[in-house]
Amino acid sequence: QVQLVESGGGLVQPGGSLRLSCAASGIIFSRNIMGWYRQVPGKRRELVATITSDSTTMYDGSVKGRFTISRDNAKNTVYLQMNSLKPDDTAVYYCNARRGGFNAWGQGTQVTVSS
């Protein structure tokens, strides 16, 4: 059974930092492209960052230079370090795993950036 479990969300002030984690099970983690997406009510889910099996990374332009995605294959975990957070970063953040036709999502973790 595939499971992606996110953690690390919460309330943070503008300019602050958070680190999200996503622990995977039931997949060969090291072979999957892992990603973080986010969604606000009424809008479609959007890509934040991805990391391939060889750790090549890609970022949406709105987070480039502020967010860092990384993975630890020994722990089956992908991370999203978020710095210089802005109110516009407020969303539910979802972890994603994909490989070929396989695609799985976590349940999401809320990130709220507010003073």
PDB file of C-alpha atoms in Angstrom:
ATOM      1  CA  GLN A   1       0.000   0.000   0.000  1.00  0.00           C
ATOM      2  CA  VAL A   2       1.419   3.324  -1.088  1.00  0.00           C
ATOM      3  CA  GLN A   3       1.513   6.054   1.532  1.00  0.00           C
ATOM      4  CA  LEU A   4       2.868   9.585   1.390  1.00  0.00           C
ATOM      5  CA  VAL A   5       2.656  11.365   4.726  1.00  0.00           C
ATOM      6  CA  GLU A   6       3.421  15.084   4.912  1.00  0.00           C
ATOM      7  CA  SER A   7       4.371  16.959   8.054  1.00  0.00           C
ATOM      8  CA  GLY A   8       5.857  20.274   9.102  1.00  0.00           C
ATOM      9  CA  GLY A   9       3.127  22.697   8.112  1.00  0.00           C
ATOM     10  CA  GLY A  10       1.823  25.409  10.368  1.00  0.00           C
ATOM     11  CA  LEU A  11       1.459  29.123  10.961  1.00  0.00           C
ATOM     12  CA  VAL A  12       4.466  31.346  10.345  1.00  0.00           C
ATOM     13  CA  GLN A  13       5.002  35.092  10.076  1.00  0.00           C
ATOM     14  CA  PRO A  14       6.022  36.707   6.791  1.00  0.00           C
ATOM     15  CA  GLY A  15       9.755  36.338   6.302  1.00  0.00           C
ATOM     16  CA  GLY A  16       9.856  33.180   8.377  1.00  0.00           C
ATOM     17  CA  SER A  17      10.808  29.626   7.485  1.00  0.00           C
ATOM     18  CA  LEU A  18       9.276  26.172   7.555  1.00  0.00           C
ATOM     19  CA  ARG A  19      10.525  22.750   6.564  1.00  0.00           C
ATOM     20  CA  LEU A  20       8.065  20.263   5.152  1.00  0.00           C
ATOM     21  CA  SER A  21       8.742  16.540   5.144  1.00  0.00           C
ATOM     22  CA  CYS A  22       7.090  13.727   3.211  1.00  0.00           C
ATOM     23  CA  ALA A  23       7.720  10.149   4.279  1.00  0.00           C
ATOM     24  CA  ALA A  24       6.988   7.546   1.618  1.00  0.00           C
ATOM     25  CA  SER A  25       6.222   3.861   1.950  1.00  0.00           C
ATOM     26  CA  GLY A  26       5.057   1.158  -0.412  1.00  0.00           C
ATOM     27  CA  ILE A  27       7.145   2.465  -3.327  1.00  0.00           C
ATOM     28  CA  ILE A  28      10.719   2.132  -4.537  1.00  0.00           C
ATOM     29  CA  PHE A  29      11.383   5.661  -3.390  1.00  0.00           C
ATOM     30  CA  SER A  30      14.753   6.162  -5.046  1.00  0.00           C
ATOM     31  CA  ARG A  31      13.310   5.538  -8.517  1.00  0.00           C
ATOM     32  CA  ASN A  32      10.479   8.048  -8.254  1.00  0.00           C
ATOM     33  CA  ILE A  33      10.352  11.686  -9.206  1.00  0.00           C
ATOM     34  CA  MET A  34       9.208  13.427  -6.042  1.00  0.00           C
ATOM     35  CA  GLY A  35       7.445  16.744  -5.998  1.00  0.00           C
ATOM     36  CA  TRP A  36       5.701  19.350  -3.906  1.00  0.00           C
ATOM     37  CA  TYR A  37       2.531  21.037  -5.100  1.00  0.00           C
ATOM     38  CA  ARG A  38       0.211  23.525  -3.439  1.00  0.00           C
ATOM     39  CA  GLN A  39      -3.408  24.496  -3.686  1.00  0.00           C
ATOM     40  CA  VAL A  40      -5.597  27.298  -2.383  1.00  0.00           C
ATOM     41  CA  PRO A  41      -9.399  27.098  -2.285  1.00  0.00           C
ATOM     42  CA  GLY A  42     -10.965  27.782  -5.662  1.00  0.00           C
ATOM     43  CA  LYS A  43      -7.745  27.371  -7.598  1.00  0.00           C
ATOM     44  CA  ARG A  44      -6.118  24.403  -9.235  1.00  0.00           C
ATOM     45  CA  ARG A  45      -3.184  22.608  -7.701  1.00  0.00           C
ATOM     46  CA  GLU A  46       0.117  24.067  -8.852  1.00  0.00           C
ATOM     47  CA  LEU A  47       3.654  22.780  -9.032  1.00  0.00           C
ATOM     48  CA  VAL A  48       6.114  24.114  -6.476  1.00  0.00           C
ATOM     49  CA  ALA A  49       9.214  21.972  -7.005  1.00  0.00           C
ATOM     50  CA  THR A  50      10.343  18.549  -8.192  1.00  0.00           C
ATOM     51  CA  ILE A  51      13.420  16.399  -7.694  1.00  0.00           C
ATOM     52  CA  THR A  52      14.352  13.470  -9.899  1.00  0.00           C
ATOM     53  CA  SER A  53      15.947  10.180  -8.944  1.00  0.00           C
ATOM     54  CA  ASP A  54      19.385  11.682  -9.671  1.00  0.00           C
ATOM     55  CA  SER A  55      18.504  14.795  -7.609  1.00  0.00           C
ATOM     56  CA  THR A  56      17.976  17.173 -10.500  1.00  0.00           C
ATOM     57  CA  THR A  57      15.674  19.892  -9.230  1.00  0.00           C
ATOM     58  CA  MET A  58      13.140  22.215 -10.797  1.00  0.00           C
ATOM     59  CA  TYR A  59      11.261  25.116  -9.222  1.00  0.00           C
ATOM     60  CA  ASP A  60       8.324  27.300 -10.059  1.00  0.00           C
ATOM     61  CA  GLY A  61       9.500  30.844 -10.657  1.00  0.00           C
ATOM     62  CA  SER A  62       7.531  32.170  -7.694  1.00  0.00           C
ATOM     63  CA  VAL A  63       9.609  30.140  -5.196  1.00  0.00           C
ATOM     64  CA  LYS A  64      12.991  29.934  -6.913  1.00  0.00           C
ATOM     65  CA  GLY A  65      15.713  31.219  -4.616  1.00  0.00           C
ATOM     66  CA  ARG A  66      13.497  30.899  -1.525  1.00  0.00           C
ATOM     67  CA  PHE A  67      12.532  27.206  -1.457  1.00  0.00           C
ATOM     68  CA  THR A  68      14.810  24.165  -1.645  1.00  0.00           C
ATOM     69  CA  ILE A  69      13.688  20.618  -2.378  1.00  0.00           C
ATOM     70  CA  SER A  70      15.857  17.707  -1.317  1.00  0.00           C
ATOM     71  CA  ARG A  71      15.562  13.970  -0.799  1.00  0.00           C
ATOM     72  CA  ASP A  72      17.051  11.339   1.474  1.00  0.00           C
ATOM     73  CA  ASN A  73      16.706   7.984  -0.235  1.00  0.00           C
ATOM     74  CA  ALA A  74      17.915   6.125   2.857  1.00  0.00           C
ATOM     75  CA  LYS A  75      14.962   7.552   4.786  1.00  0.00           C
ATOM     76  CA  ASN A  76      12.440   7.468   1.908  1.00  0.00           C
ATOM     77  CA  THR A  77      11.784  11.129   2.608  1.00  0.00           C
ATOM     78  CA  VAL A  78      11.576  14.285   0.536  1.00  0.00           C
ATOM     79  CA  TYR A  79      11.868  17.751   2.073  1.00  0.00           C
ATOM     80  CA  LEU A  80      10.885  21.271   1.174  1.00  0.00           C
ATOM     81  CA  GLN A  81      12.806  23.996   2.967  1.00  0.00           C
ATOM     82  CA  MET A  82      10.826  27.213   2.667  1.00  0.00           C
ATOM     83  CA  ASN A  83      12.525  30.502   3.529  1.00  0.00           C
ATOM     84  CA  SER A  84      11.448  34.134   3.214  1.00  0.00           C
ATOM     85  CA  LEU A  85       7.839  33.055   3.276  1.00  0.00           C
ATOM     86  CA  LYS A  86       5.178  35.398   1.941  1.00  0.00           C
ATOM     87  CA  PRO A  87       1.410  35.545   2.523  1.00  0.00           C
ATOM     88  CA  ASP A  88       0.984  34.364  -1.072  1.00  0.00           C
ATOM     89  CA  ASP A  89       2.667  31.091  -0.086  1.00  0.00           C
ATOM     90  CA  THR A  90      -0.360  30.247   2.072  1.00  0.00           C
ATOM     91  CA  ALA A  91      -1.824  26.984   0.768  1.00  0.00           C
ATOM     92  CA  VAL A  92      -2.216  23.296   1.397  1.00  0.00           C
ATOM     93  CA  TYR A  93       1.029  21.647   0.323  1.00  0.00           C
ATOM     94  CA  TYR A  94       0.907  18.169  -1.202  1.00  0.00           C
ATOM     95  CA  CYS A  95       3.642  15.621  -1.723  1.00  0.00           C
ATOM     96  CA  ASN A  96       3.670  13.713  -5.012  1.00  0.00           C
ATOM     97  CA  ALA A  97       5.459  10.615  -6.252  1.00  0.00           C
ATOM     98  CA  ARG A  98       5.472   9.578  -9.894  1.00  0.00           C
ATOM     99  CA  ARG A  99       7.234   7.126 -12.157  1.00  0.00           C
ATOM    100  CA  GLY A 100       5.964   6.264 -15.600  1.00  0.00           C
ATOM    101  CA  GLY A 101       2.206   5.756 -15.281  1.00  0.00           C
ATOM    102  CA  PHE A 102       2.308   5.693 -11.485  1.00  0.00           C
ATOM    103  CA  ASN A 103       1.195   8.803  -9.635  1.00  0.00           C
ATOM    104  CA  ALA A 104       0.438   9.147  -5.904  1.00  0.00           C
ATOM    105  CA  TRP A 105      -0.455  12.006  -3.558  1.00  0.00           C
ATOM    106  CA  GLY A 106      -0.239  12.672   0.127  1.00  0.00           C
ATOM    107  CA  GLN A 107      -3.086  14.091   2.191  1.00  0.00           C
ATOM    108  CA  GLY A 108      -1.605  17.582   2.352  1.00  0.00           C
ATOM    109  CA  THR A 109      -0.348  19.878   5.081  1.00  0.00           C
ATOM    110  CA  GLN A 110      -1.554  23.441   5.664  1.00  0.00           C
ATOM    111  CA  VAL A 111       0.929  26.295   5.510  1.00  0.00           C
ATOM    112  CA  THR A 112      -0.334  29.697   6.613  1.00  0.00           C
ATOM    113  CA  VAL A 113       1.828  32.792   6.342  1.00  0.00           C
ATOM    114  CA  SER A 114       0.326  35.628   8.315  1.00  0.00           C
ATOM    115  CA  SER A 115       1.220  38.245  10.870  1.00  0.00           C
TER     116      SER A 115
END
